[in-house]
Short mmCIF file of C-alpha atoms in Angstrom, two decimals:
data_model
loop_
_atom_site.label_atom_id
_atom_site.label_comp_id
_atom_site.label_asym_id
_atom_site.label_seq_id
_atom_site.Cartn_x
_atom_site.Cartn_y
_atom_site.Cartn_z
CA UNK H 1313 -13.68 54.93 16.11
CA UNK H 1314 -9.98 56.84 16.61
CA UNK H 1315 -9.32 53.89 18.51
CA UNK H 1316 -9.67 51.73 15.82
CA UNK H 1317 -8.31 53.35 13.18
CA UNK H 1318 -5.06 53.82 15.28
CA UNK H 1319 -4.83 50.36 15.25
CA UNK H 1320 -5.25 49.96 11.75
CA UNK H 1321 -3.13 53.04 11.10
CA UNK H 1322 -0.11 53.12 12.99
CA UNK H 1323 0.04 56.76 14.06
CA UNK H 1324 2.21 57.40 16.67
CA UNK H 1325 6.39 57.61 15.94
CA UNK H 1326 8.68 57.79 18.97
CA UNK H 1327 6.08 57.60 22.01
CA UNK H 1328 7.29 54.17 23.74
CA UNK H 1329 5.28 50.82 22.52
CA UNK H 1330 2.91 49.83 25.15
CA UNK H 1331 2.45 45.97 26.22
CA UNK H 1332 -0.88 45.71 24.38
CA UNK H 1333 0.93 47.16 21.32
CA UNK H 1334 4.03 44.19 21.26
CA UNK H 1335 4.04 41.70 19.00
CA UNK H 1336 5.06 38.00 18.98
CA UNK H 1337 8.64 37.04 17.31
CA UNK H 1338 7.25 34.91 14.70
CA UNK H 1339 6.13 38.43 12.92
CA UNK H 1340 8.79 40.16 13.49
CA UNK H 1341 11.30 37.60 12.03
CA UNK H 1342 9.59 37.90 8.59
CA UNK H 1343 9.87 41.81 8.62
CA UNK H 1344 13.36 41.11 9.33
CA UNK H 1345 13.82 38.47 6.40
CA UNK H 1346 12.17 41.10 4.46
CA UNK H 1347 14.78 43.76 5.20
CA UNK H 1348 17.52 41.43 3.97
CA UNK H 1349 16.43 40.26 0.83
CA UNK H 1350 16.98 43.03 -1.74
CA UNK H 1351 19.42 43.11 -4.98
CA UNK H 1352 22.53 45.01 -2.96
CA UNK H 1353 22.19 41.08 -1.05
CA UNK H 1354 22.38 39.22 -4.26
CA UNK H 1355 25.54 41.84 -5.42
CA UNK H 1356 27.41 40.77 -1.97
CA UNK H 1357 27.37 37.51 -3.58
CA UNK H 1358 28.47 38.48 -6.87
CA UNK H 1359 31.73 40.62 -5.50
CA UNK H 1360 32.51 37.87 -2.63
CA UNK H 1361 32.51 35.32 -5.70
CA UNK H 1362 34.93 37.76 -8.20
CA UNK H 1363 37.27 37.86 -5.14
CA UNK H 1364 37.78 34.48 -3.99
CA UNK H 1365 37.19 30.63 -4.34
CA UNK H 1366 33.20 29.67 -3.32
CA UNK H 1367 34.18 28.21 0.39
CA UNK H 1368 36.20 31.29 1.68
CA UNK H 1369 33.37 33.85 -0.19
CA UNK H 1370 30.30 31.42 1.58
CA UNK H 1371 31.98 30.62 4.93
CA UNK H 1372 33.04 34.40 5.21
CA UNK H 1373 29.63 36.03 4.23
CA UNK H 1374 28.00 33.93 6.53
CA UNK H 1375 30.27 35.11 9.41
CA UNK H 1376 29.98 38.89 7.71
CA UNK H 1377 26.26 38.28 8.71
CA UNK H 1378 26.65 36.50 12.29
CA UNK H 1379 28.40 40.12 12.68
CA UNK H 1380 25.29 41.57 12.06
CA UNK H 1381 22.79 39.70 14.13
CA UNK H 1382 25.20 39.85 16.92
CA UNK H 1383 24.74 43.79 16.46
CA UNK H 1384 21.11 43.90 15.82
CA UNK H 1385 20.56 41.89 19.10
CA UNK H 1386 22.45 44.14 21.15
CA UNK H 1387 20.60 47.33 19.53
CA UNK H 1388 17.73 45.65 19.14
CA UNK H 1389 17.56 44.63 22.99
CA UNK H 1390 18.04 48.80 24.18
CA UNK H 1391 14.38 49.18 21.43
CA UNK H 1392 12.43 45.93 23.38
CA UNK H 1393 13.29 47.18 26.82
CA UNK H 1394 12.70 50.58 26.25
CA UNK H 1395 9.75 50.22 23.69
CA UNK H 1396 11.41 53.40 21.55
CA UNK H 1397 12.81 53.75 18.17
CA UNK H 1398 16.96 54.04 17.36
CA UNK H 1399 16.92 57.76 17.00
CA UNK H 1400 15.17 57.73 20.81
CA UNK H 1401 17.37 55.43 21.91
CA UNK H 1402 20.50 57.93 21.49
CA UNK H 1403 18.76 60.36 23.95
CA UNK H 1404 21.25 59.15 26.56
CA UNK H 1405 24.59 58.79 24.87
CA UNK H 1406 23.59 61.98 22.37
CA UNK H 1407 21.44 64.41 24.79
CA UNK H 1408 18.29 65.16 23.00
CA UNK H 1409 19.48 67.89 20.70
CA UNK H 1410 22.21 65.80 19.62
CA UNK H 1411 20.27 62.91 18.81
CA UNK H 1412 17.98 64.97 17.10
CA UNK H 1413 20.41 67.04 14.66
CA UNK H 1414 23.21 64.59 14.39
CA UNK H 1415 21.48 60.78 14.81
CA UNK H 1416 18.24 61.75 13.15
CA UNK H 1417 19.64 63.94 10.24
CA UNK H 1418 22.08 61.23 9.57
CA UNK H 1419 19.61 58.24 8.89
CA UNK H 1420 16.63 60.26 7.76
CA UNK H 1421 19.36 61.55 4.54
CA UNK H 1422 20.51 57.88 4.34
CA UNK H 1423 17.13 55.97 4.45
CA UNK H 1424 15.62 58.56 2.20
CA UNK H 1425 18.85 58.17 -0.50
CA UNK H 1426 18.47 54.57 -0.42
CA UNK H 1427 14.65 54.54 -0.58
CA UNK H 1428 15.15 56.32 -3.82
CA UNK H 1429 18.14 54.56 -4.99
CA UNK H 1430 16.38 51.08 -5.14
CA UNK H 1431 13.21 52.16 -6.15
CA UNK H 1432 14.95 53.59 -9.11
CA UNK H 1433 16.43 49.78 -9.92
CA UNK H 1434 13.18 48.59 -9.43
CA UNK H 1435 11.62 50.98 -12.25
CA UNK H 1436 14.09 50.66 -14.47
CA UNK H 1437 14.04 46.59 -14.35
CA UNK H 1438 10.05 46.58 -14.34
CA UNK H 1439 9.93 48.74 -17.46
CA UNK H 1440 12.54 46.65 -19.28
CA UNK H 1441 10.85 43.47 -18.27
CA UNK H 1442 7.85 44.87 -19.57
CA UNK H 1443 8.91 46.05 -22.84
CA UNK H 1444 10.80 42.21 -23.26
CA UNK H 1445 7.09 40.59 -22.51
CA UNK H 1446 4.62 42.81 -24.27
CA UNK H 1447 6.40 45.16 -26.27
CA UNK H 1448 5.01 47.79 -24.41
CA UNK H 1449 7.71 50.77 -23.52
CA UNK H 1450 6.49 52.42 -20.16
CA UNK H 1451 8.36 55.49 -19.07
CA UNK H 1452 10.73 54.75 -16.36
CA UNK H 1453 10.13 57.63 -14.38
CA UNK H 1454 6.33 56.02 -14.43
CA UNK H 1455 7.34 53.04 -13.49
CA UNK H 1456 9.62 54.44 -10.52
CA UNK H 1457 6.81 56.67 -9.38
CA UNK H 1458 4.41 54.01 -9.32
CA UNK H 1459 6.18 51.49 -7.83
CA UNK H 1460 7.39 53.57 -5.14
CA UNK H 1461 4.25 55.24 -4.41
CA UNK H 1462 3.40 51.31 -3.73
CA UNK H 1463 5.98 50.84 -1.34
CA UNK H 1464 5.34 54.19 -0.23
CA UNK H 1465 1.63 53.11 1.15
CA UNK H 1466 3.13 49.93 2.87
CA UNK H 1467 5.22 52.14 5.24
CA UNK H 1468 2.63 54.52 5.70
CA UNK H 1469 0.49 51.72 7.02
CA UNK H 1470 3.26 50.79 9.52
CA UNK H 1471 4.67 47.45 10.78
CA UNK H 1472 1.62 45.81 11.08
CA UNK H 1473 1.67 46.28 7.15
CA UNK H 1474 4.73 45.62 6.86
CA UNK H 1475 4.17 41.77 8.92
CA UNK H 1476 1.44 41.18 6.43
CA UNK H 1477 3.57 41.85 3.41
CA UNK H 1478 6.73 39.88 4.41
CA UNK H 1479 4.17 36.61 5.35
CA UNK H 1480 2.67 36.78 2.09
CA UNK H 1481 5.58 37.96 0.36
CA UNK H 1482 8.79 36.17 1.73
CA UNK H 1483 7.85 32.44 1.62
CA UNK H 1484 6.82 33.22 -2.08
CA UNK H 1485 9.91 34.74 -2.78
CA UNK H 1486 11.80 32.11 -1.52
CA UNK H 1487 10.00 29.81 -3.58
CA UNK H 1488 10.74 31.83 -6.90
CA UNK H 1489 14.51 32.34 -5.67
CA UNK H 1490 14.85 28.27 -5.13
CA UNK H 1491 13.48 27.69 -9.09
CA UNK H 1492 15.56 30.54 -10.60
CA UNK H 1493 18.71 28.96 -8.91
CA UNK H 1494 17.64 25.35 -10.30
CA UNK H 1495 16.60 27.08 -13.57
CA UNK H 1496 20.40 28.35 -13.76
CA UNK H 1497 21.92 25.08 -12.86
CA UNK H 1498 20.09 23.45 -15.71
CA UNK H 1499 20.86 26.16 -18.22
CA UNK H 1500 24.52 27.36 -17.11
CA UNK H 1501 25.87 23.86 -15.75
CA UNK H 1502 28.11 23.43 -13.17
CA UNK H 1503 31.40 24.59 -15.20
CA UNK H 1504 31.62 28.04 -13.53
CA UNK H 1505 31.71 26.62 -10.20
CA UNK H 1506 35.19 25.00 -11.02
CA UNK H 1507 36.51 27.50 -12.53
CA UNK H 1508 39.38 29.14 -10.49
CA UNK H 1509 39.11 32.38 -8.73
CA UNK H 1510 42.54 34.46 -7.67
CA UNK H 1511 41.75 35.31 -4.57
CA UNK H 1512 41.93 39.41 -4.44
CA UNK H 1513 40.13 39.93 -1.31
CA UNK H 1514 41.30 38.83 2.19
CA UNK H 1515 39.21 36.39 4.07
CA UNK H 1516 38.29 39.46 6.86
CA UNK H 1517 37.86 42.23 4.42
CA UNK H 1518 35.07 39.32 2.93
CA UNK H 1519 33.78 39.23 6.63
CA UNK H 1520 34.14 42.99 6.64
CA UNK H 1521 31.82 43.57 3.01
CA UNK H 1522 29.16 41.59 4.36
CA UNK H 1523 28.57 43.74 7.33
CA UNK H 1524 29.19 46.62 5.18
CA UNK H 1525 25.75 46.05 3.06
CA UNK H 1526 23.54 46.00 6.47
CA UNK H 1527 25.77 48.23 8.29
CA UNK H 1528 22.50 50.92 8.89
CA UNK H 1529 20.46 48.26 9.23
CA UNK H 1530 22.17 46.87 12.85
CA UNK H 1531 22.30 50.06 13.90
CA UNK H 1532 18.80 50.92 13.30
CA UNK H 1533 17.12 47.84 14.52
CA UNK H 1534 15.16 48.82 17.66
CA UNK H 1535 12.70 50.84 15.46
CA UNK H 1536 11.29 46.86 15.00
CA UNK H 1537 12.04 45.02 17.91
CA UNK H 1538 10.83 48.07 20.10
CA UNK H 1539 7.56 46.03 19.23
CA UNK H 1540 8.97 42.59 20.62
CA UNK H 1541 7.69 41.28 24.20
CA UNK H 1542 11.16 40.49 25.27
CA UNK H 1543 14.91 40.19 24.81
CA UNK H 1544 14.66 36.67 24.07
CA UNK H 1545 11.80 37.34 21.58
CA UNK H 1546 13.94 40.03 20.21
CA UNK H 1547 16.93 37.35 19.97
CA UNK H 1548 14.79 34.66 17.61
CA UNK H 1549 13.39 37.47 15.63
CA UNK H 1550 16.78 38.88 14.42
CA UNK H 1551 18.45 35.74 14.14
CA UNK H 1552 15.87 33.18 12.66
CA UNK H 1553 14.74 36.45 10.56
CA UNK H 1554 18.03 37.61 9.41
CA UNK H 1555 20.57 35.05 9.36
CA UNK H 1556 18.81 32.09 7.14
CA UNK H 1557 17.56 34.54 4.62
CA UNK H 1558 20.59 36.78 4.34
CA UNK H 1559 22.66 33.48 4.23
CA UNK H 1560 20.82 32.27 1.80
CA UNK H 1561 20.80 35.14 -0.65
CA UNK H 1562 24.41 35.24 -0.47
CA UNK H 1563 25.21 32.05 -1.23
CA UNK H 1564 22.68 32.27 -4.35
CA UNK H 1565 24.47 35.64 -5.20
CA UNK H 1566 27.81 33.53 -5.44
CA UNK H 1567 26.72 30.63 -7.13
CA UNK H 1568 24.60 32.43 -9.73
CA UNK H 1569 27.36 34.52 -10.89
CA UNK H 1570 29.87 31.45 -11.22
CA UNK H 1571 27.31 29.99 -13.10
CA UNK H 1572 25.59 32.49 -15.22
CA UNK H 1573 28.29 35.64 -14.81
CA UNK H 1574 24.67 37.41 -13.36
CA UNK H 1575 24.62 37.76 -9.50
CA UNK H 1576 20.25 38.53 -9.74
CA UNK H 1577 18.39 35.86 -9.49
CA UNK H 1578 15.48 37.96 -11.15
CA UNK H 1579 18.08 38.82 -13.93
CA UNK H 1580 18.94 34.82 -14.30
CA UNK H 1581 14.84 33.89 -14.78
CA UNK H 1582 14.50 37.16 -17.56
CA UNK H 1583 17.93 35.69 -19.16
CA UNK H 1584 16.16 32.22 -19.37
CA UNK H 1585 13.02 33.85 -20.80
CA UNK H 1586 10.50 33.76 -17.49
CA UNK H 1587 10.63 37.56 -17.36
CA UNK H 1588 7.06 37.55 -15.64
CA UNK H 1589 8.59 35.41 -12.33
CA UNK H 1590 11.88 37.33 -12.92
CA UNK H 1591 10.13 40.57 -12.41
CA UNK H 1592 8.22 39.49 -9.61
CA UNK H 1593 11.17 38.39 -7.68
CA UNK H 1594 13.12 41.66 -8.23
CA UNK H 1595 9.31 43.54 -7.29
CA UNK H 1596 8.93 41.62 -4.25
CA UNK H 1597 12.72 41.51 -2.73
CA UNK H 1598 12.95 45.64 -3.44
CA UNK H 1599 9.32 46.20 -1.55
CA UNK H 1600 9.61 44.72 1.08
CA UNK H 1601 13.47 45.85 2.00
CA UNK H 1602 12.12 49.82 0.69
CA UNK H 1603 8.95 50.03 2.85
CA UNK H 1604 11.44 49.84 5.94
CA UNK H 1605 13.64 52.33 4.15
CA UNK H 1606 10.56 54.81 4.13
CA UNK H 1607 9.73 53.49 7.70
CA UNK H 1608 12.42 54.17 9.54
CA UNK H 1609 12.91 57.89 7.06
CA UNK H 1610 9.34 58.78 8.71
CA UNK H 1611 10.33 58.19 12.34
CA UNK H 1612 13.86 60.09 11.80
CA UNK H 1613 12.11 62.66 9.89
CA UNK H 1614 9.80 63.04 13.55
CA UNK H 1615 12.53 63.55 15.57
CA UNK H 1616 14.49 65.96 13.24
CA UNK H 1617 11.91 68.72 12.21
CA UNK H 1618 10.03 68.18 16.06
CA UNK H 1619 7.06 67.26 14.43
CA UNK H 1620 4.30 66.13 16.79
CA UNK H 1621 4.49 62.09 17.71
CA UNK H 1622 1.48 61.83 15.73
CA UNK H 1623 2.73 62.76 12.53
CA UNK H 1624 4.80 59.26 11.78
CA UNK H 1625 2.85 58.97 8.60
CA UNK H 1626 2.78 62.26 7.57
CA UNK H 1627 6.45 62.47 8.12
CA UNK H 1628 6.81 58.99 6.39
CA UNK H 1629 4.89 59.99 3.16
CA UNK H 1630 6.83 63.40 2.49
CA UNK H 1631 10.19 60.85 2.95
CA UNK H 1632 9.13 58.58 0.59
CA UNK H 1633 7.90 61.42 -2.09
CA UNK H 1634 11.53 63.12 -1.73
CA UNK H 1635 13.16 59.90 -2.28
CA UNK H 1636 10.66 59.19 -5.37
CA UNK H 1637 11.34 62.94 -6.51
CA UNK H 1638 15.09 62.54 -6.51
CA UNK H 1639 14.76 59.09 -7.82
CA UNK H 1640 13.13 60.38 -11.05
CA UNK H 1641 15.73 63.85 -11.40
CA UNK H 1642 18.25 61.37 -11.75
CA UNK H 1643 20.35 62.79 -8.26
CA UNK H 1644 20.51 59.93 -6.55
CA UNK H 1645 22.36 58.16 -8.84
CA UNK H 1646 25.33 60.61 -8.77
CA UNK H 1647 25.66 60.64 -4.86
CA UNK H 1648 25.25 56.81 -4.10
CA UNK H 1649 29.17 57.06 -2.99
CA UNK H 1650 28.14 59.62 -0.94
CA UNK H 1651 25.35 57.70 0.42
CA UNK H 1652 27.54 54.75 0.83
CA UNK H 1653 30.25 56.35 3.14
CA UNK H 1654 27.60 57.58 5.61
CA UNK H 1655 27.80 53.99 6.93
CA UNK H 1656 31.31 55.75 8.05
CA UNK H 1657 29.23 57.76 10.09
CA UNK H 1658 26.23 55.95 11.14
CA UNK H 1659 28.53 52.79 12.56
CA UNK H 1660 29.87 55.27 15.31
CA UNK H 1661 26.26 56.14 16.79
CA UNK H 1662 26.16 52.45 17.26
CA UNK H 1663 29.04 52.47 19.56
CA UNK H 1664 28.20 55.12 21.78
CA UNK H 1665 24.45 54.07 22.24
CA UNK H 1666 25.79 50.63 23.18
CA UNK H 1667 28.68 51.48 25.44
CA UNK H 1668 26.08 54.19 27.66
CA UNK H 1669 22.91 51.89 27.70
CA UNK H 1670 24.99 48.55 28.64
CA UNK H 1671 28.29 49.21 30.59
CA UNK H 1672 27.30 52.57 31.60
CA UNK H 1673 23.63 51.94 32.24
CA UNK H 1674 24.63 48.66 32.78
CA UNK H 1675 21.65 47.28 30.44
CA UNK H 1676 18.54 48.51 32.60
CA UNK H 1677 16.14 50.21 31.52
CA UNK H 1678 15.64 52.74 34.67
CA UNK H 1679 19.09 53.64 34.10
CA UNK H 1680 18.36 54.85 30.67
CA UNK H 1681 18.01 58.52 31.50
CA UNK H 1682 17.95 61.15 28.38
CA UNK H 1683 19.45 64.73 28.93
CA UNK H 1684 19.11 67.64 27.35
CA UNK H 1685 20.74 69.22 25.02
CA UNK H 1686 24.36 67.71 24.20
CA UNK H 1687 25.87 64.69 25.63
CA UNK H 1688 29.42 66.00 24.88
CA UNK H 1689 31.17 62.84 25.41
CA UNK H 1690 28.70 61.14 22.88
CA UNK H 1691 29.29 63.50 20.19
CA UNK H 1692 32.69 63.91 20.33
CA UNK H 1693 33.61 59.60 20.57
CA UNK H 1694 31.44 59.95 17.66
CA UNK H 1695 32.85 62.01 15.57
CA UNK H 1696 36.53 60.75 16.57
CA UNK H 1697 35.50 57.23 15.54
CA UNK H 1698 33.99 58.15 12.24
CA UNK H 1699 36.98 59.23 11.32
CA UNK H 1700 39.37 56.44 12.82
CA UNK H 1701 36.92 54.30 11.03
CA UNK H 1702 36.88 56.18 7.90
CA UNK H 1703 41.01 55.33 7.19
CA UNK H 1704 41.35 52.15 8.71
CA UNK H 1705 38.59 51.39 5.48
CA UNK H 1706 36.19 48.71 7.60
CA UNK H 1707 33.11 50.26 8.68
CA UNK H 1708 31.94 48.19 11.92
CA UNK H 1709 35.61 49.30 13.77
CA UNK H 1710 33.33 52.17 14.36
CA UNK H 1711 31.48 50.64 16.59
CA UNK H 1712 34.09 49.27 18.87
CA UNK H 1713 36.30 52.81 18.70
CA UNK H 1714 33.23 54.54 19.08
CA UNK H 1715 31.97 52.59 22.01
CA UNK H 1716 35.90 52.93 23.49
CA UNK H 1717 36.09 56.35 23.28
CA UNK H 1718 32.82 57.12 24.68
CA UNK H 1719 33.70 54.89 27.63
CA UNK H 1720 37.49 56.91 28.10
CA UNK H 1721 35.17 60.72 27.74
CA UNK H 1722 32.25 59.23 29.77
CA UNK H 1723 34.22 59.10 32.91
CA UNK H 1724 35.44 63.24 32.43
CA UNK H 1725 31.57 64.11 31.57
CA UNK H 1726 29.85 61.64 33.66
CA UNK H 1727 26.33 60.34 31.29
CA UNK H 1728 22.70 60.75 33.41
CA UNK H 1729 22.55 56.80 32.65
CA UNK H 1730 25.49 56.33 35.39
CA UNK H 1731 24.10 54.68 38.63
CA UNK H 1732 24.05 57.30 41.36
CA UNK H 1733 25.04 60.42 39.01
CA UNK H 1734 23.66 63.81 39.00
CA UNK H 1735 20.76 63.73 36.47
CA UNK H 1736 20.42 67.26 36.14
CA UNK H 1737 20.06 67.72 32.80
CA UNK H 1738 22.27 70.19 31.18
#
């Protein structure tokens, strides 16, 4: 019976995936989709578009997001070989302590911030729809705990319920994304798109603000693919799941706000008096990009307080409840800056884990070796690099100063993933 629920239940948070426990790519790609599709995808369109002529904003997004699978498959690689989460996955280039109160801390505060964040747009939209359909004024601090006690459950559940959500949920989003952008060519025209744009943003910086908006997101990826059978399973399931969908938002993110001067899609089919697929839309693109917010909180949240492995949805419901809490007190929205410039901090981690687990470690897994308490070399590229990254104003430098300067300390305080080195852990 414990077996089964288990399998219903996903209980267990940084204990490596087993064989039996993988999944095929097919699933994976749509949680990946899912992750991408979310109104901060549709705003990448709308400031790409404000800074520049449609070509340069499309053909640079795109690359912006080519930047981001190419991450994500290198990350994502270290989480199928080694069946373990991100925050695991730093045991090496961290130590375990550091990965614990740096790496953890880090993305538990900025999952749980941005759990709350958009499941505070999402109540607010839902009761305005609401009230524009039926008259009917619901609270929005009832619609914000509702809807995120919704998205909540999902993660709970795990990423089995999180596959079934995106299968269901993503081809019928596209579907209502595709009819609000024909609904908008047929009410708007084509005017806006020939309308000249100063261009106020240079063609890298647009490269550089599309990676900016999934910057956590390539960093974290191994807490999915740790489920994938293999690196080249891993591979289709990052790229065929992010790089169509994430493409495609941002291209309808440019092209509705030439057209309509409103970047949401879900905005555009309220605005054209379809509030009930509007709402859905905006529902179904912020649930199924949250429930990973709250997912990955829960297995951060594991590592940080030293909870037992067994507590991933215990850990993932008190995440989600903070994030709903501060949601409806109003915080979050005065520290989204704040939120936003831990991607400073979070690219960096990226860069070390990389540069120890594939030139260091040389990309096997038996060479992936965690120590004990403080890798020194890994916290202190990190911190240097956050804060090289930090002035030069583009976020994923971190990850190639980080990764640098880990390589340059690495050879004074040799890591335990080094072929041949002393492993005694110190």
């Amino acid at each position: 019976m414990m077996k089964k629920e288990q399998k219903q239940v996903e209980a267990m948070a940084l204990k490596p995936i087993g064989e039996d426990e993988r999944k095929d790519w097919v699933s994976l790609a749509f949680v990946q989709a899912g992750i991408c599709v979310c109104v901060p995808a549709f705003l990448l369109g709308a400031l790409l578009a404000e800074a520049m002529p449609i070509w340069p904003a499309i053909i640079s997004g795109s690359l912006g997001y080519l930047v981001v699978v190419i991450g994500m498959v290198i990350t994502g690689m270290m989480g199928c070989d080694l069946g373990a989460a991100s925050c695991t996955a730093c045991e090496a280039g961290f130590g375990r302590s550091g990965a614990r109160f740096i790496v953890s801390t880090i993305f538990a505060v900025n999952m749980i911030g941005w759990f709350g964040i958009q499941n505070g747009v999402c109540g607010e939209a839902f009761s305005n729809a609401m009230y524009a359909m039926t008259g009917i004024e619901i609270p929005v601090i009832v619609s914000n705990t509702v809807w995120g006690i919704i998205m909540l459950l999902t993660a709970v559940f795990g990423v089995s319920a999180l596959e079934k959500l995106d299968k269901i949920s993503i081809p019928l989003l596209m579907i209502i994304m595709l009819y609000g952008t024909f609904l908008a060519f047929r009410t708007y025209g084509t005017g806006g798109l020939h309308t000249a744009t100063a261009q106020t943003m240079s063609f890298m910086g647009g490269v550089a603000l599309s990676f900016n908006f999934t910057a956590v997101g390539t960093i974290t990826a191994a807490d999915y693919t740790r489920f994938q059978k293999s690196r080249k399973d891993t591979v289709k399931s990052v790229f065929y799941g992010v790089f169509p969908m994430g493409v495609v938002t941002l291209v309808m993110g440019i092209l509705l706000t030439k057209m309509s001067g409103e970047y949401d899609v879900s905005m555009v089919l309220i605005d054209v008096g379809l509030p009930l697929l509007g709402i859905t839309a905006l529902v179904i693109s912020t649930w199924t990009t949250n429930s990973t917010n709250a997912y990955s909180a829960g297995l951060n949240i594991v590592m940080a307080l030293k909870l037992n492995d067994n507590r991933r949805r215990e850990a993932t419901l008190i995440s989600g409840i903070i994030g709903i809490i501060l949601c409806d007190l109003g915080i979050l929205g005065h520290i989204e800056g704040v939120l936003s410039l831990l991607s400073y901090v979070v690219c960096p981690v990226g860069g070390v884990i990389i540069a120890d687990y594939w030139i260091v470690g040389r990309g096997k897994k038996e060479n992936f070796r965690p120590k004990d308490g403080v890798n020194l070399a890994g916290v202190i590229a990190w911190a240097l690099s956050a804060v090289i990254a930090y002035f030069i104003g583009i976020e994923f430098t971190g990850i190639l100063v980080g990764a640098a300067a880990y390589l340059v300390l690495e050879r004074l305080i040799p890591s335990t993933s080094r072929d041949g080195s002393d492993h005694t852990a110190v």
